[in-house]
Short mmCIF file of C-alpha atoms and ligand atoms in Angstrom, two decimals:
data_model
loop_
_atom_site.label_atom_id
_atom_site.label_comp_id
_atom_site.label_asym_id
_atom_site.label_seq_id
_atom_site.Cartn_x
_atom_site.Cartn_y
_atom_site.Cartn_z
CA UNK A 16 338.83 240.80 271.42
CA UNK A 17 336.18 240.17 268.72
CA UNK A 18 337.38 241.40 265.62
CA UNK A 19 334.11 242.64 263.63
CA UNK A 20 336.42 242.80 260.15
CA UNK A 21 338.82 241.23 259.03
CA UNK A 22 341.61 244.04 257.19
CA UNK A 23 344.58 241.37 256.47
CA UNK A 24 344.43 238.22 254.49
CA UNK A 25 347.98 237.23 255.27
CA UNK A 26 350.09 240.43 256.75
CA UNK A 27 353.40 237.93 256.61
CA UNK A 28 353.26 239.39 253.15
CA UNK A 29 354.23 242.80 253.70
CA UNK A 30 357.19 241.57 256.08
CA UNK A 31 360.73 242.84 255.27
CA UNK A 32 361.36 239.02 254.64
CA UNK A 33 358.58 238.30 252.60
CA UNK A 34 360.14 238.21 248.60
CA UNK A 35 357.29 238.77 246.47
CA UNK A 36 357.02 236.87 243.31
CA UNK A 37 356.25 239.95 240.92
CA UNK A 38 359.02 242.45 241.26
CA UNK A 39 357.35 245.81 239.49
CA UNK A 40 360.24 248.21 238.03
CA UNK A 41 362.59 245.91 238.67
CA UNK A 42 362.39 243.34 236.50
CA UNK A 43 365.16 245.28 233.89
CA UNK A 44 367.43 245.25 236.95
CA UNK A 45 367.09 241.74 237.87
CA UNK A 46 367.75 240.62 234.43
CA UNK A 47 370.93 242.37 233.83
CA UNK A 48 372.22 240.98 236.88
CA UNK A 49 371.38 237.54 235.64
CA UNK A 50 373.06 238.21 232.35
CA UNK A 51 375.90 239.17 234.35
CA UNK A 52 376.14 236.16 235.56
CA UNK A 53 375.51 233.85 232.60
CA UNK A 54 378.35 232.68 231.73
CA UNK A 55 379.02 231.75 235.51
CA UNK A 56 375.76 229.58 235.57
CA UNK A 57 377.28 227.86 231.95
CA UNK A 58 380.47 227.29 233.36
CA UNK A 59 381.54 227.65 237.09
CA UNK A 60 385.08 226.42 236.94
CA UNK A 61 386.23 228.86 234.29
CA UNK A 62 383.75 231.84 234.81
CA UNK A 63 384.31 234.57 237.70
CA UNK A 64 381.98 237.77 238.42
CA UNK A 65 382.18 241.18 240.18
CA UNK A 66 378.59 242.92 240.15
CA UNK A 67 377.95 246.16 241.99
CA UNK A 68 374.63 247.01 243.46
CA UNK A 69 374.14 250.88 244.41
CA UNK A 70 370.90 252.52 244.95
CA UNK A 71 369.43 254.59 248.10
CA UNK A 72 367.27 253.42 250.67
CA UNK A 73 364.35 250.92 250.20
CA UNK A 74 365.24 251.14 246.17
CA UNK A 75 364.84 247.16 246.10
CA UNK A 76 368.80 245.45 246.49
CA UNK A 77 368.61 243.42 248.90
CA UNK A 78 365.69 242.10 247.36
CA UNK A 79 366.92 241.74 243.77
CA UNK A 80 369.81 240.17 245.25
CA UNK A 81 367.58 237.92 246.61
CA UNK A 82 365.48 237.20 243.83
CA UNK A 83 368.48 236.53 242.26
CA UNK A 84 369.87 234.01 244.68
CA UNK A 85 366.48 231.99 243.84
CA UNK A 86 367.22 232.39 240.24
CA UNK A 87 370.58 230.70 241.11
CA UNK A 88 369.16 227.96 243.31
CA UNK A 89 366.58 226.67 240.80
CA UNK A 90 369.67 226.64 238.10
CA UNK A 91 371.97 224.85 240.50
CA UNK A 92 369.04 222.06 240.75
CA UNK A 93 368.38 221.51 236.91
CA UNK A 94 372.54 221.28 236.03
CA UNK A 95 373.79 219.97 238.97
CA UNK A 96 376.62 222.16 238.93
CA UNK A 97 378.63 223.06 241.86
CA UNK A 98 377.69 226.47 242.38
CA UNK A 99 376.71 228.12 245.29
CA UNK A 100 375.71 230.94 246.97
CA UNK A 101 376.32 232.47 250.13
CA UNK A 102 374.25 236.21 251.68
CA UNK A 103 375.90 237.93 254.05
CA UNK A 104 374.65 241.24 256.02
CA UNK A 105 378.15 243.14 256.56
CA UNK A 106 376.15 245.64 259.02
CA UNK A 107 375.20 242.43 261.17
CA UNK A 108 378.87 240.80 260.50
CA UNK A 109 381.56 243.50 260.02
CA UNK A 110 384.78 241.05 260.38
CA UNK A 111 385.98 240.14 257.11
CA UNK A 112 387.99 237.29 258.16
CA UNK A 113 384.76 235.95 260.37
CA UNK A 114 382.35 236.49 256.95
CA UNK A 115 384.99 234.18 255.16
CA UNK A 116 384.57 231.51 257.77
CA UNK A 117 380.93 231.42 257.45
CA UNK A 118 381.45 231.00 254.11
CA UNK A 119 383.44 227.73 254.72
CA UNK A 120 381.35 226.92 257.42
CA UNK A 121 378.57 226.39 254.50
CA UNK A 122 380.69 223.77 253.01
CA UNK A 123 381.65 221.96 255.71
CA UNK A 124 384.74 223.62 256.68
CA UNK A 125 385.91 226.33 259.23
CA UNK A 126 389.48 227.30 260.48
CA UNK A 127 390.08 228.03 264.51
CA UNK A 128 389.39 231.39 264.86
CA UNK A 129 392.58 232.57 266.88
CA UNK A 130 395.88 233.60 265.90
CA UNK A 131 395.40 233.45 262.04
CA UNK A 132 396.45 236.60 259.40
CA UNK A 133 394.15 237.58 257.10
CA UNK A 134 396.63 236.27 254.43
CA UNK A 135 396.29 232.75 256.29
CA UNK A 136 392.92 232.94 256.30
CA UNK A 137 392.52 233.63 252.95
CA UNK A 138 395.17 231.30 251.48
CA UNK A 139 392.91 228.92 253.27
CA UNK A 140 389.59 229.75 252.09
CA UNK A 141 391.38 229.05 248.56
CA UNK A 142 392.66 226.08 249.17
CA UNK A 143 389.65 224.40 250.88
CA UNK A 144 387.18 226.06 248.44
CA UNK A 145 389.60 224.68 245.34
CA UNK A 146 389.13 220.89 247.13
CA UNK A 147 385.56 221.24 247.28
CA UNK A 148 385.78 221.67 243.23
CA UNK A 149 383.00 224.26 244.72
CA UNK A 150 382.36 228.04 243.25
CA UNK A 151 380.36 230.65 245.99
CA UNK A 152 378.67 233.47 244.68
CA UNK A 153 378.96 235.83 247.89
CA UNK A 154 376.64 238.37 248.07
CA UNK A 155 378.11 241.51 250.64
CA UNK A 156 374.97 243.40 251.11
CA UNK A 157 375.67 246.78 252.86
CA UNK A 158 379.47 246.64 252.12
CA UNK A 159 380.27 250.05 253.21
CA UNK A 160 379.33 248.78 256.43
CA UNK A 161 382.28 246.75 256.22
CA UNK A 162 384.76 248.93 254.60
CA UNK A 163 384.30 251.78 257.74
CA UNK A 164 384.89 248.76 260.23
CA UNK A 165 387.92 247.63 257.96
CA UNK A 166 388.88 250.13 255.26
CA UNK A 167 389.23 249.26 251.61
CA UNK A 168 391.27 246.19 251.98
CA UNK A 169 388.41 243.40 251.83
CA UNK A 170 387.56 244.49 248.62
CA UNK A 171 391.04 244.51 247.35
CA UNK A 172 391.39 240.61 248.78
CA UNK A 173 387.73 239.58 247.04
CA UNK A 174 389.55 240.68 243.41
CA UNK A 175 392.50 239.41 244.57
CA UNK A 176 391.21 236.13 245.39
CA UNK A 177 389.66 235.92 241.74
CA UNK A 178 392.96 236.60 239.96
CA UNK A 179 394.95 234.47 242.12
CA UNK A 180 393.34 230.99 241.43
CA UNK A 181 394.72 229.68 238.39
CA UNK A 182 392.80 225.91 237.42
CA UNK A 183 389.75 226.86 238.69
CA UNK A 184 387.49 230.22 239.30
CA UNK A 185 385.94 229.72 242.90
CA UNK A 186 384.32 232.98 243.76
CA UNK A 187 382.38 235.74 242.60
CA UNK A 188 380.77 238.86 243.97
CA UNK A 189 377.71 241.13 244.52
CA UNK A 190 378.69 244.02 246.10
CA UNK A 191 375.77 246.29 247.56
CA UNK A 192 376.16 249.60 249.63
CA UNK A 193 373.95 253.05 249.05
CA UNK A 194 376.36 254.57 247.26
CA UNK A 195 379.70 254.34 246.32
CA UNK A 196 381.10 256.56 248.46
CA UNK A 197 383.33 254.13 249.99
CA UNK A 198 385.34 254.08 247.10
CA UNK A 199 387.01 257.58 248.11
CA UNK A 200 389.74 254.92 249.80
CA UNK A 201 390.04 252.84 247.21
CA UNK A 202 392.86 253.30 244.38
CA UNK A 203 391.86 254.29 240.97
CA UNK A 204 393.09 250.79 239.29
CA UNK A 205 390.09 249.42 240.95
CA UNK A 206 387.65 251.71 239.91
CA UNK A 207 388.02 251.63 236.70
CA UNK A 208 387.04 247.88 236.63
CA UNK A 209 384.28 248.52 238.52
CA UNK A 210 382.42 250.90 235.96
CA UNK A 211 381.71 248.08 233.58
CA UNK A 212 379.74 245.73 236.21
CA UNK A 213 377.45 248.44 237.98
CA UNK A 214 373.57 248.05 238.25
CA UNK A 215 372.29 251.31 239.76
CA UNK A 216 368.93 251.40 241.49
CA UNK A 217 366.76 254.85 240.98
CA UNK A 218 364.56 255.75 243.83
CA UNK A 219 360.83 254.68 242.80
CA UNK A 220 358.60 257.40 242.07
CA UNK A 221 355.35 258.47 243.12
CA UNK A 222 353.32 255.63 240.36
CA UNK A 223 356.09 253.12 240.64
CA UNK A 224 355.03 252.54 244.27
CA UNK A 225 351.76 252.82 243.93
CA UNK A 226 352.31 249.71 241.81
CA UNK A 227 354.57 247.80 244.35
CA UNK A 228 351.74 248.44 246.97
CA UNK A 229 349.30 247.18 244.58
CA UNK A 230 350.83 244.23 244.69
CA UNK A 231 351.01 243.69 248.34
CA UNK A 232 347.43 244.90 248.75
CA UNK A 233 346.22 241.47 246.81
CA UNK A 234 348.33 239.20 248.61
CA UNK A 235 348.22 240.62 252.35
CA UNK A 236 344.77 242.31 252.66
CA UNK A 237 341.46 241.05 252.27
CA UNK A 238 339.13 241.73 248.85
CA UNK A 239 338.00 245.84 248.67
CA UNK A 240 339.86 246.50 252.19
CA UNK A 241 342.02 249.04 251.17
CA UNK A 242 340.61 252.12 249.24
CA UNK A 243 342.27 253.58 245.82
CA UNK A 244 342.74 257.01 247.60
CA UNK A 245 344.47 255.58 250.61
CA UNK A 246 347.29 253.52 248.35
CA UNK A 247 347.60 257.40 246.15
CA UNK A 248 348.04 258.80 249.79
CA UNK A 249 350.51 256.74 250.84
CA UNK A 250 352.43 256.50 247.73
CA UNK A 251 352.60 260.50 247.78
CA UNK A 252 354.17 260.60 251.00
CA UNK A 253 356.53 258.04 250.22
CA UNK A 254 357.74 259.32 246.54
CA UNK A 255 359.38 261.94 248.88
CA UNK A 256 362.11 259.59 249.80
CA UNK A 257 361.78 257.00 247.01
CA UNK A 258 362.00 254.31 249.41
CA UNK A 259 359.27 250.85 249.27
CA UNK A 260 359.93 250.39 252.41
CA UNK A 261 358.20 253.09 253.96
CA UNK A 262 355.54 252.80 251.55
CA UNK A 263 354.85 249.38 252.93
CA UNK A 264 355.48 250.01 256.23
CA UNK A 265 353.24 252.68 256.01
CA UNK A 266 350.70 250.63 254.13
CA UNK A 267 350.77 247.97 257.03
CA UNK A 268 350.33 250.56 259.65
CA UNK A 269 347.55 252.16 257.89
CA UNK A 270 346.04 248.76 257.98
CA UNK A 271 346.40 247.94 261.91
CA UNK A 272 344.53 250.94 263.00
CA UNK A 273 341.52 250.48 260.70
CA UNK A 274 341.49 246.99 262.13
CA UNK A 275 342.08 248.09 265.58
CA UNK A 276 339.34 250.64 265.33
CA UNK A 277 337.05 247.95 264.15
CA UNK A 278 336.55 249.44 260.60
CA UNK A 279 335.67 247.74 257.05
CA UNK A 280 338.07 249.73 254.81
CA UNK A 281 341.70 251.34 255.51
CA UNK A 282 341.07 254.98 254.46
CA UNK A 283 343.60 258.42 254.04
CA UNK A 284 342.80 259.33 257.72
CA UNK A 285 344.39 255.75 258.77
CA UNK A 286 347.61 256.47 256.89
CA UNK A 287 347.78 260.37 258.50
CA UNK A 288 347.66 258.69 261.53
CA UNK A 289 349.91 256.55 260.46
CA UNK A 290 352.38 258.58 258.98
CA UNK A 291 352.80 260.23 263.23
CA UNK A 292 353.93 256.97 264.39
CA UNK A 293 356.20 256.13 261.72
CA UNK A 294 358.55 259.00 260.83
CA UNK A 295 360.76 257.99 258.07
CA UNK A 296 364.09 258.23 260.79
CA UNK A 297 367.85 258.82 259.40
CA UNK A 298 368.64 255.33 260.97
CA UNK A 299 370.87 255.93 263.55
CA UNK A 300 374.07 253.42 262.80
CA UNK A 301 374.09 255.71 259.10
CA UNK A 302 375.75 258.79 260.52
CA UNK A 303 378.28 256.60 261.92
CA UNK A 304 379.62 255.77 258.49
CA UNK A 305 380.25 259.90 257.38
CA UNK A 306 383.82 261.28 257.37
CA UNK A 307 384.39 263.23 259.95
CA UNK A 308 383.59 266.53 257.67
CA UNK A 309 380.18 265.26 256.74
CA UNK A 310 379.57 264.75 260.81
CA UNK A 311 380.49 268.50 261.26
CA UNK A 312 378.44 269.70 258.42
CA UNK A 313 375.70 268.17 260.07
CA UNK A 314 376.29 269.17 263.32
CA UNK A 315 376.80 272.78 262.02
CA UNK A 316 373.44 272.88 259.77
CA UNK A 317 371.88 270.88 263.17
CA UNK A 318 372.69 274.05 265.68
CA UNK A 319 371.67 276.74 262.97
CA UNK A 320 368.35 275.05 262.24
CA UNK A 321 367.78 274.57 265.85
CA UNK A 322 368.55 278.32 267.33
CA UNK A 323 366.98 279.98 264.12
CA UNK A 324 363.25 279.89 263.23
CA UNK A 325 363.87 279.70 259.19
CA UNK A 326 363.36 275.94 258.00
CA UNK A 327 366.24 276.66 255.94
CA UNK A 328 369.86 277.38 255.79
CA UNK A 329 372.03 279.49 252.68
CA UNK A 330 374.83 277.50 251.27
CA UNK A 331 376.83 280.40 252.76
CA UNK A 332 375.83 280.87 256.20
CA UNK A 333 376.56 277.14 256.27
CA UNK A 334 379.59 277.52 255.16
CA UNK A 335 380.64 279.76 258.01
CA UNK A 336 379.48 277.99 260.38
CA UNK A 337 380.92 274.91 259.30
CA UNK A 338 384.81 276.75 259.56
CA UNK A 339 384.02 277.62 263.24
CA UNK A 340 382.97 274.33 264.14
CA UNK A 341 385.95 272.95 262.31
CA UNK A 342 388.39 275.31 264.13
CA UNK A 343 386.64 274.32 267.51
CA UNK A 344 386.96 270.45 266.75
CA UNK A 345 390.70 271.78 265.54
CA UNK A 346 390.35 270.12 262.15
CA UNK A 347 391.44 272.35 258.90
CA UNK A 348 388.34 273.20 257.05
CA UNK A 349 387.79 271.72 253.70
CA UNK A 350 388.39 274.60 250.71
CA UNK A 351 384.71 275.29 248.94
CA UNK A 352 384.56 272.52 246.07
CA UNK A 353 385.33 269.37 248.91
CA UNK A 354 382.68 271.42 250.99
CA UNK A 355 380.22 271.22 248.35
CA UNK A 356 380.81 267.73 247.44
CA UNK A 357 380.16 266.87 250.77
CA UNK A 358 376.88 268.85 251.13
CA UNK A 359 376.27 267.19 247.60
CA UNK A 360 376.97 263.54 249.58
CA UNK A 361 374.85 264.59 252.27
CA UNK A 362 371.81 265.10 250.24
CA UNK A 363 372.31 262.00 248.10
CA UNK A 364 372.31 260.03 251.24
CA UNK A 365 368.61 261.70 252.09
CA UNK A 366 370.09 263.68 255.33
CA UNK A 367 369.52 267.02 254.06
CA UNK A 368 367.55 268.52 251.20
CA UNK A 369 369.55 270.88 248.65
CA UNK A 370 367.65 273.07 246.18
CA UNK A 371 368.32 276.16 244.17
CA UNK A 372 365.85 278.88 245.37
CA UNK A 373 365.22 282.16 244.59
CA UNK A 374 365.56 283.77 247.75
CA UNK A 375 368.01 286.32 247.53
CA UNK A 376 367.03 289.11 245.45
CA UNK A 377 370.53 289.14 243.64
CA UNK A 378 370.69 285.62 242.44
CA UNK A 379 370.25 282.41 243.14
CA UNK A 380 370.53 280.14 246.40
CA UNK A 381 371.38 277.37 247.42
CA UNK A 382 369.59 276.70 250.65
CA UNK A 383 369.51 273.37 252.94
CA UNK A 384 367.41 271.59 254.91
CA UNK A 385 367.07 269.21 257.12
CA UNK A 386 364.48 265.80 255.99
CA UNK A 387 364.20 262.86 258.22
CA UNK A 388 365.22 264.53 261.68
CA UNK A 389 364.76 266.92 263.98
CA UNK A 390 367.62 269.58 264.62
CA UNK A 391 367.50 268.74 267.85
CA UNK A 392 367.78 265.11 268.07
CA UNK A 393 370.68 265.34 265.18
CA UNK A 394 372.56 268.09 266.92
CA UNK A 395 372.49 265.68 269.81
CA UNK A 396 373.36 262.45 268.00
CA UNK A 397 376.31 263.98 266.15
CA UNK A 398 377.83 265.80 269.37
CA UNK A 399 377.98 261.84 270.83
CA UNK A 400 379.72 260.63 267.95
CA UNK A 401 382.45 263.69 267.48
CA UNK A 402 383.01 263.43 271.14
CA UNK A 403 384.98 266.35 272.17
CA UNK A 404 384.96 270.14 270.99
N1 ATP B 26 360.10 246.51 242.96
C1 ATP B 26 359.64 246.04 244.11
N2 ATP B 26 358.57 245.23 244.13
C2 ATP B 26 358.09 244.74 245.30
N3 ATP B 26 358.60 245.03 246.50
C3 ATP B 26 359.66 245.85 246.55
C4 ATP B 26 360.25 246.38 245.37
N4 ATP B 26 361.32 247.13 245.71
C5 ATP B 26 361.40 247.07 247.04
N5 ATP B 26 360.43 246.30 247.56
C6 ATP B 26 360.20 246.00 248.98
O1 ATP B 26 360.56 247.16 249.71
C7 ATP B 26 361.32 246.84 250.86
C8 ATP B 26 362.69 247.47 250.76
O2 ATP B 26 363.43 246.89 249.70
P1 ATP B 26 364.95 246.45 249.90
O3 ATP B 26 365.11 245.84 251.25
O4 ATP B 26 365.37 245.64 248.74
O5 ATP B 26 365.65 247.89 249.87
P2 ATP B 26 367.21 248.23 249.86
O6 ATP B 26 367.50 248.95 248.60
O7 ATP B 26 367.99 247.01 250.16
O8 ATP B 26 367.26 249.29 251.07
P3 ATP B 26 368.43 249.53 252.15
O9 ATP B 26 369.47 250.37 251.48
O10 ATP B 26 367.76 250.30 253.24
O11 ATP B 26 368.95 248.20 252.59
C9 ATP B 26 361.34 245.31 250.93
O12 ATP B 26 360.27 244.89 251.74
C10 ATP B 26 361.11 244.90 249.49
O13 ATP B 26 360.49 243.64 249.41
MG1 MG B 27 369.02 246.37 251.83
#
């Protein structure tokens, strides 16, 4: 094929790899997360840390965790301290025990993998980690991943293992997930240390992505390719779900059919095209981590949206449907508050859309929607996971 222009300078640069140098809106973030970590950089041997990361989708924590790691790595260099630190996925590896090899593995150590406790495991990761004279920053991204393969108790054994050492600190923490919804396991001793050591992540808005793509424009995309309008178009569509991600993904897309159609400039009409290809999908492993309540809220909003022609659905009607479903998967429906903080989860997790409306003539309503999905392919998804009923 004879490409007649050239669209993309270097389109490695809008890979979900890729970790730009300029970080726009999150510098503030970034920073308190290396002040929280100071006095760990001064000293190692006598410093330990516990940061949590929360933010929604595409809000930029893996990436500030990353920057950060770089941060680290150029420290570790100048003081030639023995510090390092170790990234782990915990939706790619969900076994504690196995993530705590890997760690070991990094310096030089492993244990056989059969027939150890946890406790054995972890008494060894200690001791071997205490000979090394080494101290690992971990950094769990995902972590809830983790906790609804393994319940609360990892979390409980990362403290743990920072109060237990006595001569010397060998481990701190960055502890990432969506939300912190997790924590509904854990017991309230724990959560009130957490409160001091939280960074939470906003979703960008509508000019706060404009200025991320902005960035990626220059470095991936040849001089006066893309158009002004087609980087407000995109960031429009995106400030609907706050996520970069998208935005960029959307961006790149945008740029592939200008180029395939032979074109000098990505325009609006690329990205409308684009925006059909690339729905911004619930990602299916997500519903797998909801409680079994938030599955049949789902389901239940799911089968009314999909037999009714209405785009939306009243608080109440959900509600009623909700105690039918839970009688037919014989489960005791939740009373109305734990309802409503589950719809309240739901939305915060960017499955459904909640907003006051005006509807009924005698008040006001709260009425749901669906975002991401179709009815139909969520009715379908949830049925699979609740199995029977
Ligand atoms: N402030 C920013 N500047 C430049 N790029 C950004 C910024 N924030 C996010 N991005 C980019 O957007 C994409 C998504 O960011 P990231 O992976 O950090 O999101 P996340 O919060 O970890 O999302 P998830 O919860 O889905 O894992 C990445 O390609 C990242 O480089
Ligand atoms: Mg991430």
């Amino acid at each position: 094929m004879i490409e007649e222009y050239r669209i993309f300078k270097d389109e490695s640069k809008l890979s979900p790899e890729y970790i730009p140098k300029r970080i726009p809106h999150r510098e503030n973030e970034l920073n308190k997360l290396k002040s929280f970590f100071r006095m760990i950089l001064k000293d190692p041997k006598r410093n330990s840390q516990q940061v949590f990361i929360v933010g929604p989708v595409g809000s930029g924590k893996t990436l500030i965790s990353k920057k950060f790691i770089q941060h680290v790595e150029s420290q570790y260099i100048l003081n030639d301290v023995r510090l390092k630190t170790y990234y782990t996925n915990c939706r790619v590896n969900r076994v504690f025990g196995s993530i705590l090899n890997s760690i070991l593995s990094s310096i030089g150590h492993s244990f056989p993998n059969r027939g150890f406790s946890l406790d054995e495991i972890v008494q060894y990761f200690i001791s071997k980690l205490s000979e090394e004279k080494v101290h690992v920053i971990v950094i769990f991204d995902e972590f809830d991943a983790l906790v609804s393969h393994e319940g609360i108790e990892p979390l409980y054994v990362i403290t743990r293992i920072r109060e237990m050492v006595i001569d010397r600190q060998i481990l701190s923490s960055i502890i990432i997930s969506k939300s912190f919804s997790y924590l509904d396991k854990a017991d309230p001793s724990i959560l009130s240390s957490i409160q001091k050591n939280i960074i939470k992540l906003e979703s960008y808005n509508e000019s706060q992505l404009k200025d991320i793509l902005y960035d990626r424009v220059l470095i991936a995309f040849e001089d006066d390719t893309v158009e002004n309008e087609t980087l407000d178009l995109i960031s429009k569509l995106a400030s609907k779900y706050g996520d970069a991600r998208y935005a960029i993904e959307l961006l790149q897309l945008s740029g592939r059919i200008a180029e395939f159609r032979g074109e000098r400039k990505v325009r609006p009409e690329h990205v409308r095209e684009a925006k059909l290809q690339l729905p911004p999908q619930i990602r299916k492993e997500e519903l797998n981590y909801l409680d079994e309540h938030e599955k049949i809220i789902l389901l239940s909003l799911a089968k009314l949206l999909k037999e009714q022609l209405e785009d939306q659905i009243t608080l109440k009607i959900l509600e009623e449907e909700y105690k039918i479903m839970c009688k037919k998967y014989g489960k005791e429906a939740l009373k109305h508050t734990q309802f409503w903080l589950r719809v309240k989860n739901l939305a915060q997790k960017e499955f459904i859309d909640s907003k006051v409306s005006q509807v009924d003539p005698r008040g006001r309503t709260t009425v749901i929607s669906l975002l991401n999905i179709p009815a139909e392919q969520l009715y379908n998804e949830i049925k699979e996971r609740l199995g029977y009923g």
